[in-house]
Amino acid sequence: FWAGFVLQFINVKGILYGVTIFSNFIVPYYQDPIIISLFAPILTAVAFTAISCWALGGDLFSRLISRNYRLFNFIMGGLLVYTAIASLMHG
């Protein structure tokens, strides 16, 4: 748990999320440092909600997949083959 928790602070996707949001959507429209700093907790709440939904979905799907492991692998393998053939046909 703690390794995963600490990893979130050096997660490249999280850093890119913050840099992209601030540089493209906040700084061009707001110049006051106080207002800009107020966006940090809002973006933190949004990111926490998204990560929590992702974790909950992963937990729910892992239970479903563990019961139907062979079927899941068969379907995913078939989709992988279909994607490869479709890419070659249209590529």
mmCIF file with all atom_site columns, C-alpha atoms in Angstrom:
data_model
loop_
_atom_site.group_PDB
_atom_site.id
_atom_site.type_symbol
_atom_site.label_atom_id
_atom_site.label_alt_id
_atom_site.label_comp_id
_atom_site.label_asym_id
_atom_site.label_entity_id
_atom_site.label_seq_id
_atom_site.pdbx_PDB_ins_code
_atom_site.Cartn_x
_atom_site.Cartn_y
_atom_site.Cartn_z
_atom_site.occupancy
_atom_site.B_iso_or_equiv
_atom_site.pdbx_formal_charge
_atom_site.auth_seq_id
_atom_site.auth_comp_id
_atom_site.auth_asym_id
_atom_site.auth_atom_id
_atom_site.pdbx_PDB_model_num
ATOM 1  C CA . PHE A 1 1  ? 0.000   0.000   0.000   1.00 0.00 ? 1  PHE A CA 1
ATOM 2  C CA . TRP A 1 2  ? 2.648   2.506   1.008   1.00 0.00 ? 2  TRP A CA 1
ATOM 3  C CA . ALA A 1 3  ? 4.745   1.898   -2.099  1.00 0.00 ? 3  ALA A CA 1
ATOM 4  C CA . GLY A 1 4  ? 1.710   2.590   -4.285  1.00 0.00 ? 4  GLY A CA 1
ATOM 5  C CA . PHE A 1 5  ? 0.830   5.638   -2.194  1.00 0.00 ? 5  PHE A CA 1
ATOM 6  C CA . VAL A 1 6  ? 4.309   7.119   -2.555  1.00 0.00 ? 6  VAL A CA 1
ATOM 7  C CA . LEU A 1 7  ? 4.376   6.252   -6.257  1.00 0.00 ? 7  LEU A CA 1
ATOM 8  C CA . GLN A 1 8  ? 1.388   8.547   -6.832  1.00 0.00 ? 8  GLN A CA 1
ATOM 9  C CA . PHE A 1 9  ? 3.536   11.536  -5.877  1.00 0.00 ? 9  PHE A CA 1
ATOM 10 C CA . ILE A 1 10 ? 6.033   10.761  -8.630  1.00 0.00 ? 10 ILE A CA 1
ATOM 11 C CA . ASN A 1 11 ? 3.453   9.508   -11.123 1.00 0.00 ? 11 ASN A CA 1
ATOM 12 C CA . VAL A 1 12 ? 4.299   11.020  -14.509 1.00 0.00 ? 12 VAL A CA 1
ATOM 13 C CA . LYS A 1 13 ? 0.655   10.980  -15.621 1.00 0.00 ? 13 LYS A CA 1
ATOM 14 C CA . GLY A 1 14 ? -0.344  12.963  -12.550 1.00 0.00 ? 14 GLY A CA 1
ATOM 15 C CA . ILE A 1 15 ? 2.397   15.500  -13.105 1.00 0.00 ? 15 ILE A CA 1
ATOM 16 C CA . LEU A 1 16 ? 1.453   15.888  -16.782 1.00 0.00 ? 16 LEU A CA 1
ATOM 17 C CA . TYR A 1 17 ? -2.213  16.253  -15.775 1.00 0.00 ? 17 TYR A CA 1
ATOM 18 C CA . GLY A 1 18 ? -1.377  19.138  -13.462 1.00 0.00 ? 18 GLY A CA 1
ATOM 19 C CA . VAL A 1 19 ? 1.001   20.869  -15.854 1.00 0.00 ? 19 VAL A CA 1
ATOM 20 C CA . THR A 1 20 ? -1.438  20.551  -18.764 1.00 0.00 ? 20 THR A CA 1
ATOM 21 C CA . ILE A 1 21 ? -4.443  21.817  -16.832 1.00 0.00 ? 21 ILE A CA 1
ATOM 22 C CA . PHE A 1 22 ? -2.591  24.764  -15.347 1.00 0.00 ? 22 PHE A CA 1
ATOM 23 C CA . SER A 1 23 ? -0.745  25.797  -18.509 1.00 0.00 ? 23 SER A CA 1
ATOM 24 C CA . ASN A 1 24 ? -3.672  25.443  -20.915 1.00 0.00 ? 24 ASN A CA 1
ATOM 25 C CA . PHE A 1 25 ? -6.789  26.214  -18.929 1.00 0.00 ? 25 PHE A CA 1
ATOM 26 C CA . ILE A 1 26 ? -5.927  28.238  -15.831 1.00 0.00 ? 26 ILE A CA 1
ATOM 27 C CA . VAL A 1 27 ? -2.885  30.478  -16.344 1.00 0.00 ? 27 VAL A CA 1
ATOM 28 C CA . PRO A 1 28 ? -4.109  31.992  -19.657 1.00 0.00 ? 28 PRO A CA 1
ATOM 29 C CA . TYR A 1 29 ? -7.320  33.185  -17.982 1.00 0.00 ? 29 TYR A CA 1
ATOM 30 C CA . TYR A 1 30 ? -6.275  33.966  -14.400 1.00 0.00 ? 30 TYR A CA 1
ATOM 31 C CA . GLN A 1 31 ? -3.202  35.982  -13.435 1.00 0.00 ? 31 GLN A CA 1
ATOM 32 C CA . ASP A 1 32 ? -3.701  36.434  -9.680  1.00 0.00 ? 32 ASP A CA 1
ATOM 33 C CA . PRO A 1 33 ? -1.494  33.960  -7.751  1.00 0.00 ? 33 PRO A CA 1
ATOM 34 C CA . ILE A 1 34 ? -4.127  33.551  -5.031  1.00 0.00 ? 34 ILE A CA 1
ATOM 35 C CA . ILE A 1 35 ? -6.817  32.533  -7.508  1.00 0.00 ? 35 ILE A CA 1
ATOM 36 C CA . ILE A 1 36 ? -4.401  30.225  -9.306  1.00 0.00 ? 36 ILE A CA 1
ATOM 37 C CA . SER A 1 37 ? -3.473  28.572  -6.015  1.00 0.00 ? 37 SER A CA 1
ATOM 38 C CA . LEU A 1 38 ? -7.173  28.016  -5.242  1.00 0.00 ? 38 LEU A CA 1
ATOM 39 C CA . PHE A 1 39 ? -7.394  25.745  -8.285  1.00 0.00 ? 39 PHE A CA 1
ATOM 40 C CA . ALA A 1 40 ? -4.930  23.262  -6.744  1.00 0.00 ? 40 ALA A CA 1
ATOM 41 C CA . PRO A 1 41 ? -7.386  21.776  -4.208  1.00 0.00 ? 41 PRO A CA 1
ATOM 42 C CA . ILE A 1 42 ? -10.106 21.636  -6.856  1.00 0.00 ? 42 ILE A CA 1
ATOM 43 C CA . LEU A 1 43 ? -7.871  19.745  -9.269  1.00 0.00 ? 43 LEU A CA 1
ATOM 44 C CA . THR A 1 44 ? -6.716  17.509  -6.418  1.00 0.00 ? 44 THR A CA 1
ATOM 45 C CA . ALA A 1 45 ? -10.333 16.613  -5.638  1.00 0.00 ? 45 ALA A CA 1
ATOM 46 C CA . VAL A 1 46 ? -11.039 15.888  -9.301  1.00 0.00 ? 46 VAL A CA 1
ATOM 47 C CA . ALA A 1 47 ? -7.929  13.708  -9.605  1.00 0.00 ? 47 ALA A CA 1
ATOM 48 C CA . PHE A 1 48 ? -8.733  11.878  -6.351  1.00 0.00 ? 48 PHE A CA 1
ATOM 49 C CA . THR A 1 49 ? -12.263 11.174  -7.564  1.00 0.00 ? 49 THR A CA 1
ATOM 50 C CA . ALA A 1 50 ? -10.989 9.876   -10.905 1.00 0.00 ? 50 ALA A CA 1
ATOM 51 C CA . ILE A 1 51 ? -8.359  7.658   -9.283  1.00 0.00 ? 51 ILE A CA 1
ATOM 52 C CA . SER A 1 52 ? -10.901 6.339   -6.787  1.00 0.00 ? 52 SER A CA 1
ATOM 53 C CA . CYS A 1 53 ? -13.344 5.454   -9.586  1.00 0.00 ? 53 CYS A CA 1
ATOM 54 C CA . TRP A 1 54 ? -10.526 3.746   -11.491 1.00 0.00 ? 54 TRP A CA 1
ATOM 55 C CA . ALA A 1 55 ? -9.541  1.733   -8.401  1.00 0.00 ? 55 ALA A CA 1
ATOM 56 C CA . LEU A 1 56 ? -13.147 0.778   -7.631  1.00 0.00 ? 56 LEU A CA 1
ATOM 57 C CA . GLY A 1 57 ? -13.713 -0.288  -11.223 1.00 0.00 ? 57 GLY A CA 1
ATOM 58 C CA . GLY A 1 58 ? -10.515 -2.314  -11.167 1.00 0.00 ? 58 GLY A CA 1
ATOM 59 C CA . ASP A 1 59 ? -11.580 -4.050  -7.980  1.00 0.00 ? 59 ASP A CA 1
ATOM 60 C CA . LEU A 1 60 ? -15.015 -4.886  -9.360  1.00 0.00 ? 60 LEU A CA 1
ATOM 61 C CA . PHE A 1 61 ? -13.623 -6.107  -12.671 1.00 0.00 ? 61 PHE A CA 1
ATOM 62 C CA . SER A 1 62 ? -10.924 -8.173  -10.979 1.00 0.00 ? 62 SER A CA 1
ATOM 63 C CA . ARG A 1 63 ? -13.612 -10.094 -9.099  1.00 0.00 ? 63 ARG A CA 1
ATOM 64 C CA . LEU A 1 64 ? -15.548 -10.675 -12.308 1.00 0.00 ? 64 LEU A CA 1
ATOM 65 C CA . ILE A 1 65 ? -12.445 -11.630 -14.268 1.00 0.00 ? 65 ILE A CA 1
ATOM 66 C CA . SER A 1 66 ? -11.155 -14.003 -11.597 1.00 0.00 ? 66 SER A CA 1
ATOM 67 C CA . ARG A 1 67 ? -14.376 -16.038 -11.863 1.00 0.00 ? 67 ARG A CA 1
ATOM 68 C CA . ASN A 1 68 ? -14.304 -16.098 -15.685 1.00 0.00 ? 68 ASN A CA 1
ATOM 69 C CA . TYR A 1 69 ? -10.549 -16.045 -16.318 1.00 0.00 ? 69 TYR A CA 1
ATOM 70 C CA . ARG A 1 70 ? -10.449 -18.320 -19.377 1.00 0.00 ? 70 ARG A CA 1
ATOM 71 C CA . LEU A 1 71 ? -13.431 -16.646 -21.054 1.00 0.00 ? 71 LEU A CA 1
ATOM 72 C CA . PHE A 1 72 ? -11.920 -13.208 -20.440 1.00 0.00 ? 72 PHE A CA 1
ATOM 73 C CA . ASN A 1 73 ? -8.562  -14.265 -21.923 1.00 0.00 ? 73 ASN A CA 1
ATOM 74 C CA . PHE A 1 74 ? -10.293 -15.808 -24.937 1.00 0.00 ? 74 PHE A CA 1
ATOM 75 C CA . ILE A 1 75 ? -12.320 -12.644 -25.600 1.00 0.00 ? 75 ILE A CA 1
ATOM 76 C CA . MET A 1 76 ? -9.339  -10.313 -25.117 1.00 0.00 ? 76 MET A CA 1
ATOM 77 C CA . GLY A 1 77 ? -7.156  -12.489 -27.350 1.00 0.00 ? 77 GLY A CA 1
ATOM 78 C CA . GLY A 1 78 ? -9.835  -12.460 -30.041 1.00 0.00 ? 78 GLY A CA 1
ATOM 79 C CA . LEU A 1 79 ? -10.134 -8.693  -29.824 1.00 0.00 ? 79 LEU A CA 1
ATOM 80 C CA . LEU A 1 80 ? -6.359  -8.369  -30.092 1.00 0.00 ? 80 LEU A CA 1
ATOM 81 C CA . VAL A 1 81 ? -6.298  -10.507 -33.238 1.00 0.00 ? 81 VAL A CA 1
ATOM 82 C CA . TYR A 1 82 ? -9.248  -8.560  -34.679 1.00 0.00 ? 82 TYR A CA 1
ATOM 83 C CA . THR A 1 83 ? -7.467  -5.244  -33.980 1.00 0.00 ? 83 THR A CA 1
ATOM 84 C CA . ALA A 1 84 ? -4.256  -6.469  -35.633 1.00 0.00 ? 84 ALA A CA 1
ATOM 85 C CA . ILE A 1 85 ? -6.110  -7.657  -38.743 1.00 0.00 ? 85 ILE A CA 1
ATOM 86 C CA . ALA A 1 86 ? -8.196  -4.469  -38.934 1.00 0.00 ? 86 ALA A CA 1
ATOM 87 C CA . SER A 1 87 ? -5.039  -2.361  -38.623 1.00 0.00 ? 87 SER A CA 1
ATOM 88 C CA . LEU A 1 88 ? -3.370  -4.265  -41.437 1.00 0.00 ? 88 LEU A CA 1
ATOM 89 C CA . MET A 1 89 ? -6.444  -4.046  -43.676 1.00 0.00 ? 89 MET A CA 1
ATOM 90 C CA . HIS A 1 90 ? -6.937  -0.288  -43.208 1.00 0.00 ? 90 HIS A CA 1
ATOM 91 C CA . GLY A 1 91 ? -3.376  0.701   -42.557 1.00 0.00 ? 91 GLY A CA 1
#
